[in-house]
mmCIF file of C-alpha atoms in Angstrom:
data_model
loop_
_atom_site.group_PDB
_atom_site.id
_atom_site.type_symbol
_atom_site.label_atom_id
_atom_site.label_comp_id
_atom_site.label_asym_id
_atom_site.label_seq_id
_atom_site.Cartn_x
_atom_site.Cartn_y
_atom_site.Cartn_z
ATOM 1 C CA ILE A 1 0.032 -0.242 16.602
ATOM 2 C CA ILE A 2 1.305 -0.966 20.061
ATOM 3 C CA PRO A 3 4.080 -3.267 21.624
ATOM 4 C CA GLU A 4 1.377 -5.734 22.781
ATOM 5 C CA GLN A 5 0.458 -6.375 19.226
ATOM 6 C CA GLY A 6 4.077 -6.839 18.101
ATOM 7 C CA TRP A 7 4.733 -3.284 16.937
ATOM 8 C CA GLN A 8 7.472 -1.719 19.281
ATOM 9 C CA PRO A 9 8.192 1.799 18.298
ATOM 10 C CA LEU A 10 11.941 2.208 18.032
ATOM 11 C CA HIS A 11 12.575 5.423 16.230
ATOM 12 C CA LEU A 12 16.219 6.615 15.800
ATOM 13 C CA ALA A 13 17.065 10.324 15.630
ATOM 14 C CA LEU A 14 20.313 12.327 15.005
ATOM 15 C CA TRP A 15 20.612 15.530 16.888
ATOM 16 C CA ARG A 16 22.869 18.608 16.455
ATOM 17 C CA GLU A 17 22.955 19.891 20.031
ATOM 18 C CA ASP A 18 19.342 20.271 20.945
ATOM 19 C CA THR A 19 18.001 20.095 17.352
ATOM 20 C CA PRO A 20 16.859 16.785 15.634
ATOM 21 C CA ILE A 21 18.268 16.904 12.143
ATOM 22 C CA ALA A 22 17.274 13.387 10.905
ATOM 23 C CA VAL A 23 14.780 10.731 12.012
ATOM 24 C CA ALA A 24 14.393 7.022 10.944
ATOM 25 C CA PRO A 25 10.911 5.858 11.906
ATOM 26 C CA LEU A 26 11.370 2.200 12.973
ATOM 27 C CA PHE A 27 9.497 -0.632 14.730
ATOM 28 C CA LEU A 28 10.916 -3.813 16.384
ATOM 29 C CA LYS A 29 8.642 -6.555 15.130
ATOM 30 C CA GLY A 30 8.001 -10.011 16.500
ATOM 31 C CA HIS A 31 5.975 -11.152 13.380
ATOM 32 C CA SER A 32 5.433 -10.320 9.806
ATOM 33 C CA TYR A 33 1.745 -9.315 9.946
ATOM 34 C CA GLY A 34 0.633 -6.060 8.562
ATOM 35 C CA GLU A 35 3.472 -5.661 6.210
ATOM 36 C CA PHE A 36 2.210 -6.744 2.801
ATOM 37 C CA VAL A 37 5.682 -7.876 1.724
ATOM 38 C CA PHE A 38 5.802 -11.570 2.409
ATOM 39 C CA ASP A 39 9.235 -12.508 3.753
ATOM 40 C CA GLN A 40 8.540 -16.135 4.517
ATOM 41 C CA THR A 41 11.460 -17.101 2.200
ATOM 42 C CA PHE A 42 13.833 -15.120 4.451
ATOM 43 C CA ALA A 43 12.403 -16.607 7.618
ATOM 44 C CA ARG A 44 12.752 -20.159 6.284
ATOM 45 C CA LEU A 45 16.330 -19.551 5.302
ATOM 46 C CA ALA A 46 17.022 -18.174 8.832
ATOM 47 C CA ALA A 47 15.561 -21.392 10.258
ATOM 48 C CA ASP A 48 17.664 -23.611 7.944
ATOM 49 C CA LEU A 49 20.826 -21.742 9.101
ATOM 50 C CA GLY A 50 19.837 -22.162 12.762
ATOM 51 C CA LEU A 51 19.211 -18.378 13.230
ATOM 52 C CA ARG A 52 16.508 -16.578 15.075
ATOM 53 C CA TYR A 53 14.652 -14.422 12.492
ATOM 54 C CA TYR A 54 12.554 -12.459 14.961
ATOM 55 C CA PRO A 55 12.626 -9.762 16.384
ATOM 56 C CA LYS A 56 13.537 -7.811 13.176
ATOM 57 C CA LEU A 57 13.906 -4.127 12.672
ATOM 58 C CA LEU A 58 11.249 -2.670 10.277
ATOM 59 C CA GLY A 59 10.690 0.791 8.548
ATOM 60 C CA MET A 60 7.357 1.316 6.896
ATOM 61 C CA SER A 61 3.952 3.069 7.468
ATOM 62 C CA PRO A 62 2.319 0.480 9.635
ATOM 63 C CA VAL A 63 -0.312 -1.861 7.979
ATOM 64 C CA SER A 64 -0.194 0.442 4.806
ATOM 65 C CA PRO A 65 1.088 -0.940 1.550
ATOM 66 C CA VAL A 66 1.759 2.670 0.366
ATOM 67 C CA LEU A 67 4.900 3.894 -1.338
ATOM 68 C CA GLY A 68 6.704 6.699 0.514
ATOM 69 C CA TYR A 69 8.930 5.367 3.367
ATOM 70 C CA ARG A 70 12.172 7.278 3.780
ATOM 71 C CA PHE A 71 14.209 8.836 6.512
ATOM 72 C CA HIS A 72 13.045 12.333 7.534
ATOM 73 C CA VAL A 73 15.918 14.820 7.061
ATOM 74 C CA ARG A 74 15.689 18.538 8.114
ATOM 75 C CA SER A 75 15.542 20.888 5.249
ATOM 76 C CA GLY A 76 18.945 22.168 4.234
ATOM 77 C CA GLU A 77 20.902 19.188 5.659
ATOM 78 C CA ASP A 78 22.876 16.747 3.605
ATOM 79 C CA GLU A 79 20.355 13.955 2.958
ATOM 80 C CA ASP A 80 23.018 11.483 1.563
ATOM 81 C CA LEU A 81 25.390 12.084 4.474
ATOM 82 C CA LEU A 82 22.566 11.773 7.149
ATOM 83 C CA THR A 83 21.128 8.632 5.453
ATOM 84 C CA ARG A 84 24.575 6.950 5.789
ATOM 85 C CA GLU A 85 24.931 8.168 9.397
ATOM 86 C CA LEU A 86 21.520 6.767 10.314
ATOM 87 C CA LEU A 87 22.130 3.481 8.657
ATOM 88 C CA ARG A 88 25.503 3.117 10.389
ATOM 89 C CA ALA A 89 23.664 3.702 13.735
ATOM 90 C CA ILE A 90 21.117 1.140 12.824
ATOM 91 C CA ASP A 91 23.826 -1.356 11.935
ATOM 92 C CA ARG A 92 25.427 -0.812 15.323
ATOM 93 C CA PHE A 93 22.153 -1.297 17.151
ATOM 94 C CA CYS A 94 21.293 -4.333 15.378
ATOM 95 C CA GLU A 95 24.623 -5.902 15.777
ATOM 96 C CA GLN A 96 24.852 -5.022 19.505
ATOM 97 C CA ASN A 97 21.366 -6.565 20.197
ATOM 98 C CA GLY A 98 21.568 -9.594 18.126
ATOM 99 C CA ILE A 99 18.901 -8.441 15.539
ATOM 100 C CA LEU A 100 19.249 -10.360 12.270
ATOM 101 C CA SER A 101 17.900 -7.889 9.785
ATOM 102 C CA CYS A 102 16.605 -4.309 9.099
ATOM 103 C CA ASN A 103 13.948 -3.994 6.516
ATOM 104 C CA PHE A 104 12.439 -0.902 4.791
ATOM 105 C CA LEU A 105 9.183 -1.585 2.973
ATOM 106 C CA TYR A 106 7.304 0.509 0.237
ATOM 107 C CA VAL A 107 10.227 2.802 0.009
ATOM 108 C CA ASP A 108 10.064 6.257 -1.672
ATOM 109 C CA PRO A 109 11.627 5.623 -5.233
ATOM 110 C CA GLN A 110 13.519 8.852 -4.885
ATOM 111 C CA TRP A 111 14.991 7.749 -1.623
ATOM 112 C CA ARG A 112 15.904 4.265 -2.871
ATOM 113 C CA PRO A 113 19.103 5.147 -4.617
ATOM 114 C CA LEU A 114 20.498 6.809 -1.563
ATOM 115 C CA ALA A 115 19.787 3.717 0.696
ATOM 116 C CA GLU A 116 21.183 1.336 -1.960
ATOM 117 C CA ALA A 117 24.333 3.338 -2.369
ATOM 118 C CA ALA A 118 24.756 2.978 1.374
ATOM 119 C CA GLY A 119 24.594 -0.871 1.259
ATOM 120 C CA CYS A 120 20.801 -1.752 1.258
ATOM 121 C CA ALA A 121 19.796 -4.669 -0.891
ATOM 122 C CA ALA A 122 16.687 -4.231 -3.052
ATOM 123 C CA TRP A 123 13.995 -6.811 -3.421
ATOM 124 C CA LEU A 124 11.419 -6.304 -6.033
ATOM 125 C CA ASN A 125 7.624 -6.997 -5.749
ATOM 126 C CA GLN A 126 4.777 -5.652 -7.677
ATOM 127 C CA GLN A 127 1.855 -3.192 -7.201
ATOM 128 C CA SER A 128 -1.167 -2.056 -9.187
ATOM 129 C CA LEU A 129 -1.591 1.467 -10.455
ATOM 130 C CA TRP A 130 -4.156 3.321 -12.635
ATOM 131 C CA SER A 131 -3.026 6.500 -14.279
ATOM 132 C CA ARG A 132 -5.450 8.871 -16.046
ATOM 133 C CA GLY A 133 -3.160 9.673 -19.016
ATOM 134 C CA ASP A 134 -5.309 11.808 -21.389
ATOM 135 C CA ASP A 135 -8.618 10.572 -19.972
ATOM 136 C CA GLN A 136 -11.001 13.249 -18.850
ATOM 137 C CA THR A 137 -14.196 11.286 -18.350
ATOM 138 C CA PHE A 138 -15.270 7.690 -17.570
ATOM 139 C CA GLU A 139 -16.245 7.326 -21.242
ATOM 140 C CA ASP A 140 -12.657 8.187 -22.200
ATOM 141 C CA TYR A 141 -11.558 5.534 -19.794
ATOM 142 C CA LEU A 142 -13.790 2.932 -21.282
ATOM 143 C CA LYS A 143 -12.548 3.754 -24.745
ATOM 144 C CA GLY A 144 -9.180 2.551 -23.796
ATOM 145 C CA PHE A 145 -10.373 -1.051 -23.346
ATOM 146 C CA ASN A 146 -10.826 -3.623 -26.119
ATOM 147 C CA ALA A 147 -14.383 -4.176 -27.117
ATOM 148 C CA ASN A 148 -14.896 -7.394 -24.923
ATOM 149 C CA GLN A 149 -13.564 -5.934 -21.737
ATOM 150 C CA ARG A 150 -15.502 -2.646 -22.461
ATOM 151 C CA ARG A 151 -18.689 -4.698 -22.680
ATOM 152 C CA ASN A 152 -17.799 -6.575 -19.435
ATOM 153 C CA ILE A 153 -17.288 -3.325 -17.417
ATOM 154 C CA LYS A 154 -20.557 -1.818 -18.735
ATOM 155 C CA ARG A 155 -22.287 -5.148 -17.772
ATOM 156 C CA GLU A 156 -20.854 -5.079 -14.339
ATOM 157 C CA ARG A 157 -21.964 -1.533 -13.653
ATOM 158 C CA LYS A 158 -25.489 -2.297 -15.079
ATOM 159 C CA ALA A 159 -25.630 -5.353 -12.673
ATOM 160 C CA VAL A 160 -25.297 -2.981 -9.674
ATOM 161 C CA ALA A 161 -27.810 -0.357 -11.005
ATOM 162 C CA LYS A 162 -30.193 -3.255 -11.759
ATOM 163 C CA ALA A 163 -29.964 -4.234 -8.114
ATOM 164 C CA GLY A 164 -31.225 -0.662 -7.303
ATOM 165 C CA ILE A 165 -28.018 0.509 -5.931
ATOM 166 C CA THR A 166 -26.401 4.011 -6.481
ATOM 167 C CA VAL A 167 -22.841 4.859 -5.420
ATOM 168 C CA THR A 168 -22.359 8.263 -4.154
ATOM 169 C CA PRO A 169 -18.901 9.721 -3.194
ATOM 170 C CA LEU A 170 -18.708 11.550 0.217
ATOM 171 C CA SER A 171 -15.803 13.786 1.193
ATOM 172 C CA GLY A 172 -14.883 16.835 3.126
ATOM 173 C CA ASP A 173 -17.772 18.474 5.175
ATOM 174 C CA GLN A 174 -20.077 15.699 3.997
ATOM 175 C CA LEU A 175 -18.239 13.415 6.432
ATOM 176 C CA ASP A 176 -18.992 13.105 10.079
ATOM 177 C CA LEU A 177 -18.577 10.752 13.060
ATOM 178 C CA ASP A 178 -21.566 8.595 12.244
ATOM 179 C CA LEU A 179 -20.414 7.997 8.595
ATOM 180 C CA LEU A 180 -16.889 6.944 9.770
ATOM 181 C CA GLN A 181 -18.383 4.661 12.476
ATOM 182 C CA THR A 182 -20.455 3.124 9.780
ATOM 183 C CA MET A 183 -17.304 2.611 7.731
ATOM 184 C CA HIS A 184 -15.652 0.966 10.722
ATOM 185 C CA ARG A 185 -18.458 -1.493 11.078
ATOM 186 C CA PHE A 186 -18.112 -2.419 7.285
ATOM 187 C CA TYR A 187 -14.438 -2.826 7.732
ATOM 188 C CA GLU A 188 -14.906 -4.945 10.861
ATOM 189 C CA GLN A 189 -17.480 -7.145 9.168
ATOM 190 C CA HIS A 190 -15.376 -7.675 6.042
ATOM 191 C CA CYS A 191 -12.276 -8.621 8.144
ATOM 192 C CA ALA A 192 -14.313 -11.117 10.121
ATOM 193 C CA ARG A 193 -15.372 -12.922 6.972
ATOM 194 C CA TRP A 194 -11.756 -14.087 6.611
ATOM 195 C CA GLY A 195 -11.231 -15.221 10.169
ATOM 196 C CA PRO A 196 -7.659 -15.218 11.364
ATOM 197 C CA TRP A 197 -6.565 -14.076 7.855
ATOM 198 C CA GLY A 198 -8.859 -10.961 8.049
ATOM 199 C CA SER A 199 -6.038 -8.612 8.802
ATOM 200 C CA LYS A 200 -8.084 -6.444 11.130
ATOM 201 C CA TYR A 201 -5.549 -3.938 12.430
ATOM 202 C CA LEU A 202 -7.702 -0.723 12.797
ATOM 203 C CA GLU A 203 -10.008 0.007 15.805
ATOM 204 C CA GLU A 204 -13.040 2.109 15.927
ATOM 205 C CA GLY A 205 -10.979 4.977 17.555
ATOM 206 C CA PHE A 206 -8.982 5.163 14.407
ATOM 207 C CA PHE A 207 -11.923 5.837 12.287
ATOM 208 C CA GLU A 208 -13.285 8.367 14.819
ATOM 209 C CA ALA A 209 -9.993 10.175 14.775
ATOM 210 C CA LEU A 210 -10.301 10.433 10.933
ATOM 211 C CA ALA A 211 -13.714 12.142 11.306
ATOM 212 C CA ARG A 212 -12.068 14.752 13.612
ATOM 213 C CA LEU A 213 -8.717 15.394 11.950
ATOM 214 C CA HIS A 214 -8.590 14.166 8.247
ATOM 215 C CA ARG A 215 -11.961 14.560 6.593
ATOM 216 C CA ASP A 216 -10.368 16.736 3.859
ATOM 217 C CA GLN A 217 -8.174 13.696 2.804
ATOM 218 C CA LEU A 218 -10.884 11.074 2.799
ATOM 219 C CA VAL A 219 -13.415 9.962 0.270
ATOM 220 C CA LEU A 220 -16.154 7.437 1.135
ATOM 221 C CA PHE A 221 -18.027 5.594 -1.582
ATOM 222 C CA SER A 222 -21.528 4.859 -0.300
ATOM 223 C CA ALA A 223 -23.541 2.234 -2.152
ATOM 224 C CA HIS A 224 -27.124 2.841 -1.229
ATOM 225 C CA ARG A 225 -30.760 2.542 -2.292
ATOM 226 C CA GLY A 226 -31.762 6.156 -1.871
ATOM 227 C CA ASP A 227 -29.938 7.518 1.245
ATOM 228 C CA PRO A 228 -26.159 7.793 0.997
ATOM 229 C CA ARG A 229 -26.148 7.761 4.845
ATOM 230 C CA ASP A 230 -27.857 4.432 4.940
ATOM 231 C CA PRO A 231 -25.419 2.318 2.800
ATOM 232 C CA VAL A 232 -25.577 -1.379 1.944
ATOM 233 C CA ALA A 233 -21.859 -1.253 1.186
ATOM 234 C CA MET A 234 -19.025 1.282 1.511
ATOM 235 C CA SER A 235 -15.310 1.817 0.566
ATOM 236 C CA MET A 236 -12.880 4.274 1.960
ATOM 237 C CA CYS A 237 -10.026 5.935 0.083
ATOM 238 C CA VAL A 238 -7.479 8.617 0.949
ATOM 239 C CA GLN A 239 -6.395 11.443 -1.416
ATOM 240 C CA ASP A 240 -3.937 14.280 -1.511
ATOM 241 C CA GLY A 241 -5.249 16.167 -4.520
ATOM 242 C CA ARG A 242 -2.962 14.291 -6.970
ATOM 243 C CA GLN A 243 -3.227 10.574 -6.019
ATOM 244 C CA LEU A 244 -5.924 8.465 -4.640
ATOM 245 C CA TRP A 245 -5.217 5.546 -2.374
ATOM 246 C CA GLY A 246 -7.487 2.592 -1.688
ATOM 247 C CA ARG A 247 -9.138 0.974 0.031
ATOM 248 C CA TYR A 248 -11.065 -0.500 2.876
ATOM 249 C CA TRP A 249 -14.419 -1.806 2.181
ATOM 250 C CA GLY A 250 -17.269 -4.002 3.344
ATOM 251 C CA SER A 251 -20.934 -4.885 2.390
ATOM 252 C CA HIS A 252 -24.057 -6.085 4.145
ATOM 253 C CA GLU A 253 -25.346 -7.760 1.008
ATOM 254 C CA GLU A 254 -23.977 -10.022 -1.685
ATOM 255 C CA VAL A 255 -24.656 -8.067 -4.846
ATOM 256 C CA ASP A 256 -23.143 -9.222 -8.172
ATOM 257 C CA CYS A 257 -20.210 -6.874 -9.206
ATOM 258 C CA LEU A 258 -20.864 -4.526 -6.196
ATOM 259 C CA HIS A 259 -17.213 -4.899 -5.125
ATOM 260 C CA PHE A 260 -15.900 -3.805 -8.555
ATOM 261 C CA GLU A 261 -18.157 -0.776 -8.636
ATOM 262 C CA VAL A 262 -17.424 0.515 -5.092
ATOM 263 C CA CYS A 263 -13.652 -0.302 -5.010
ATOM 264 C CA TYR A 264 -12.600 0.495 -8.645
ATOM 265 C CA TYR A 265 -15.107 2.030 -11.098
ATOM 266 C CA ALA A 266 -16.707 4.668 -8.657
ATOM 267 C CA PRO A 267 -13.122 5.737 -7.364
ATOM 268 C CA ILE A 268 -11.817 5.971 -10.924
ATOM 269 C CA GLU A 269 -14.836 8.073 -12.058
ATOM 270 C CA TRP A 270 -14.402 10.247 -9.002
ATOM 271 C CA ALA A 271 -10.640 10.555 -9.732
ATOM 272 C CA LEU A 272 -11.316 11.641 -13.293
ATOM 273 C CA THR A 273 -13.770 14.207 -12.153
ATOM 274 C CA ASN A 274 -11.570 15.614 -9.385
ATOM 275 C CA GLY A 275 -8.305 15.955 -11.382
ATOM 276 C CA ILE A 276 -6.689 12.956 -9.587
ATOM 277 C CA GLU A 277 -3.589 11.670 -11.711
ATOM 278 C CA CYS A 278 -3.259 8.159 -10.337
ATOM 279 C CA PHE A 279 -4.996 5.583 -8.153
ATOM 280 C CA ASP A 280 -3.252 2.926 -5.986
ATOM 281 C CA PRO A 281 -6.121 0.538 -5.132
ATOM 282 C CA GLY A 282 -4.105 -1.530 -2.544
ATOM 283 C CA ALA A 283 -2.250 -4.775 -2.402
ATOM 284 C CA GLY A 284 -3.131 -8.006 -4.129
ATOM 285 C CA GLY A 285 -5.886 -8.880 -6.562
ATOM 286 C CA SER A 286 -5.187 -10.106 -10.074
ATOM 287 C CA HIS A 287 -8.702 -9.075 -11.097
ATOM 288 C CA LYS A 288 -7.443 -5.328 -10.902
ATOM 289 C CA ARG A 289 -5.522 -5.885 -14.035
ATOM 290 C CA ARG A 290 -8.736 -6.218 -16.134
ATOM 291 C CA ARG A 291 -10.071 -2.935 -14.811
ATOM 292 C CA GLY A 292 -7.461 -0.483 -15.770
ATOM 293 C CA PHE A 293 -4.618 -1.081 -13.382
ATOM 294 C CA VAL A 294 -0.984 -1.680 -14.746
ATOM 295 C CA ALA A 295 1.371 -3.868 -12.812
ATOM 296 C CA ARG A 296 4.475 -1.975 -11.651
ATOM 297 C CA PRO A 297 7.573 -2.848 -9.614
ATOM 298 C CA HIS A 298 8.297 -1.518 -6.144
ATOM 299 C CA ALA A 299 11.117 -2.224 -4.007
ATOM 300 C CA SER A 300 11.745 -3.048 -0.330
ATOM 301 C CA LEU A 301 15.316 -2.601 1.054
ATOM 302 C CA HIS A 302 17.163 -4.792 3.435
ATOM 303 C CA ARG A 303 20.239 -5.314 5.540
ATOM 304 C CA TRP A 304 21.271 -8.573 7.196
ATOM 305 C CA TYR A 305 23.784 -8.928 10.048
ATOM 306 C CA GLN A 306 24.790 -12.565 9.654
ATOM 307 C CA PRO A 307 27.474 -12.956 6.819
ATOM 308 C CA GLN A 308 26.221 -16.369 5.483
ATOM 309 C CA MET A 309 22.529 -15.259 5.237
ATOM 310 C CA ASP A 310 23.546 -11.837 3.765
ATOM 311 C CA GLN A 311 25.703 -13.424 1.073
ATOM 312 C CA LEU A 312 23.041 -16.056 0.303
ATOM 313 C CA ILE A 313 20.254 -13.497 -0.070
ATOM 314 C CA ARG A 314 22.348 -11.025 -2.114
ATOM 315 C CA THR A 315 23.438 -13.794 -4.457
ATOM 316 C CA TRP A 316 19.786 -14.759 -4.914
ATOM 317 C CA LEU A 317 18.229 -11.372 -5.353
ATOM 318 C CA PRO A 318 19.371 -10.476 -8.870
ATOM 319 C CA LYS A 319 17.876 -13.608 -10.336
ATOM 320 C CA VAL A 320 14.596 -13.236 -8.422
ATOM 321 C CA ASN A 321 14.304 -9.575 -9.299
ATOM 322 C CA GLY A 322 14.891 -10.356 -12.868
ATOM 323 C CA LEU A 323 12.142 -12.866 -12.719
ATOM 324 C CA MET A 324 9.787 -10.438 -11.172
ATOM 325 C CA LEU A 325 10.465 -7.815 -13.893
ATOM 326 C CA GLU A 326 9.739 -10.560 -16.526
ATOM 327 C CA GLU A 327 6.446 -11.392 -14.742
ATOM 328 C CA ILE A 328 5.365 -7.750 -14.709
ATOM 329 C CA GLU A 329 6.225 -7.437 -18.371
ATOM 330 C CA ALA A 330 4.219 -10.583 -19.153
ATOM 331 C CA ILE A 331 1.180 -9.331 -17.139
ATOM 332 C CA ASN A 332 1.245 -5.998 -18.897
ATOM 333 C CA ALA A 333 1.449 -7.593 -22.284
ATOM 334 C CA GLU A 334 -1.933 -9.222 -21.643
ATOM 335 C CA LEU A 335 -3.796 -6.112 -20.442
ATOM 336 C CA PRO A 336 -7.130 -5.497 -22.198
ATOM 337 C CA PHE A 337 -6.543 -1.775 -22.541
ATOM 338 C CA LYS A 338 -4.084 0.680 -23.858
ATOM 339 C CA ALA A 339 -1.360 1.526 -21.353
ATOM 340 C CA GLU A 340 2.002 3.167 -21.097
ATOM 341 C CA PRO A 341 4.277 0.303 -19.851
ATOM 342 C CA PRO A 342 6.236 1.162 -16.733
ATOM 343 C CA ALA A 343 9.955 1.561 -16.674
ATOM 344 C CA LEU A 344 11.450 -1.788 -15.705
ATOM 345 C CA ALA A 345 14.950 -1.881 -14.279
ATOM 346 C CA LEU A 346 16.767 -3.585 -11.507
#
C-alpha cells in the first residue's frame, strides 16, 4: 500500500494544541483496485459529464472488504461534533484541490448514522455472513439445512476425505515464519491463476510480519496428507475471539470440493468449537449462500463536489438501494437452511 501503487496516504487529523483528538484515515487513489465496491457506474457518469473521476479520496482498510471503517475520535470527545468537523475539512480539501469525490467503504454500522447526518450519501451493497445462532457443533449446523443440501455438504466433505486429505487448524504458537511463508506461496499461486484480475496486493513481507506480530489473531487451515506443515492447500483467516474473517487461500492440487472444505466447512467447524459468533468469508461468491451464509446489506458513504453529479447520484440512490434490498430479500428467501433474516432498511 504505497503511492507508487496508487495508494497515497493522506490522513487528516484535528488537534487541540499538541494533542490529536480525531483522525480520518484516508488515501488519495488513482484507480479503484483493492476496494471491492465497484464504482464503475460513478466513473462512467463522470466521463459522460466531462469530469475527471480520478484522483478520488478514499477511506477504508486497504484491500480488505471488512466492515469497520470510521473516524478515530479520542475517548471523551464529542464524536458527532468531530465527525462534522473532519468532514468539513475534507470538503474544503477536495474543493480546493479539484477532487471530485470522497468515499468511505465498508463503514462501521454504528458510525454510519453520524456520517449520514453530516451529509454523506449511502450506497448499499451486499455481503455474506454466517452466524452460529444456537448451534454448538457441526452436526447442529448441518441440521439447519434441508435434507438435499445436508446430503450435498456431507458428500462434499467425503470427497475431500476420500482424496486422503485432512484439514487441520493451526493458530497461535503453532504458527511460525515457515508456515506463513508457505501461506504466501499459496496466495501468490492462486492470484497468478487469474492473471491481471488476480488482485495480488500482499507481498511476502506482509505474511512474515504476521508471523512476528499477529499470530494470536490468525488461523491457518492446512489441508494435508499426514503432516499439517506439508500442505497441499491452505487458507488463512483472522479472528478476534468473537468474529472470524476470511480468507486467502491456495492449492497445489485440483481436488473436488477442497475449496469448500478449506474455506467454509473447516472454518465454520473451528468457529463452533472456539465460541466464535459469526464468520465473514470475504467478498463475492454466490456459492456461499448454499453453505450457511446469509446475504446482508452493507453501506458505503459518499460525497461529491460537482453539483450536477451530486444531484444525479443522490436522485438515483434511493431506487438502486431499494432494488438491492429486494435482491437480498429474494436471495435469502431461497436459502436451503433456517436463518434469521437480517434487518433490511434504507
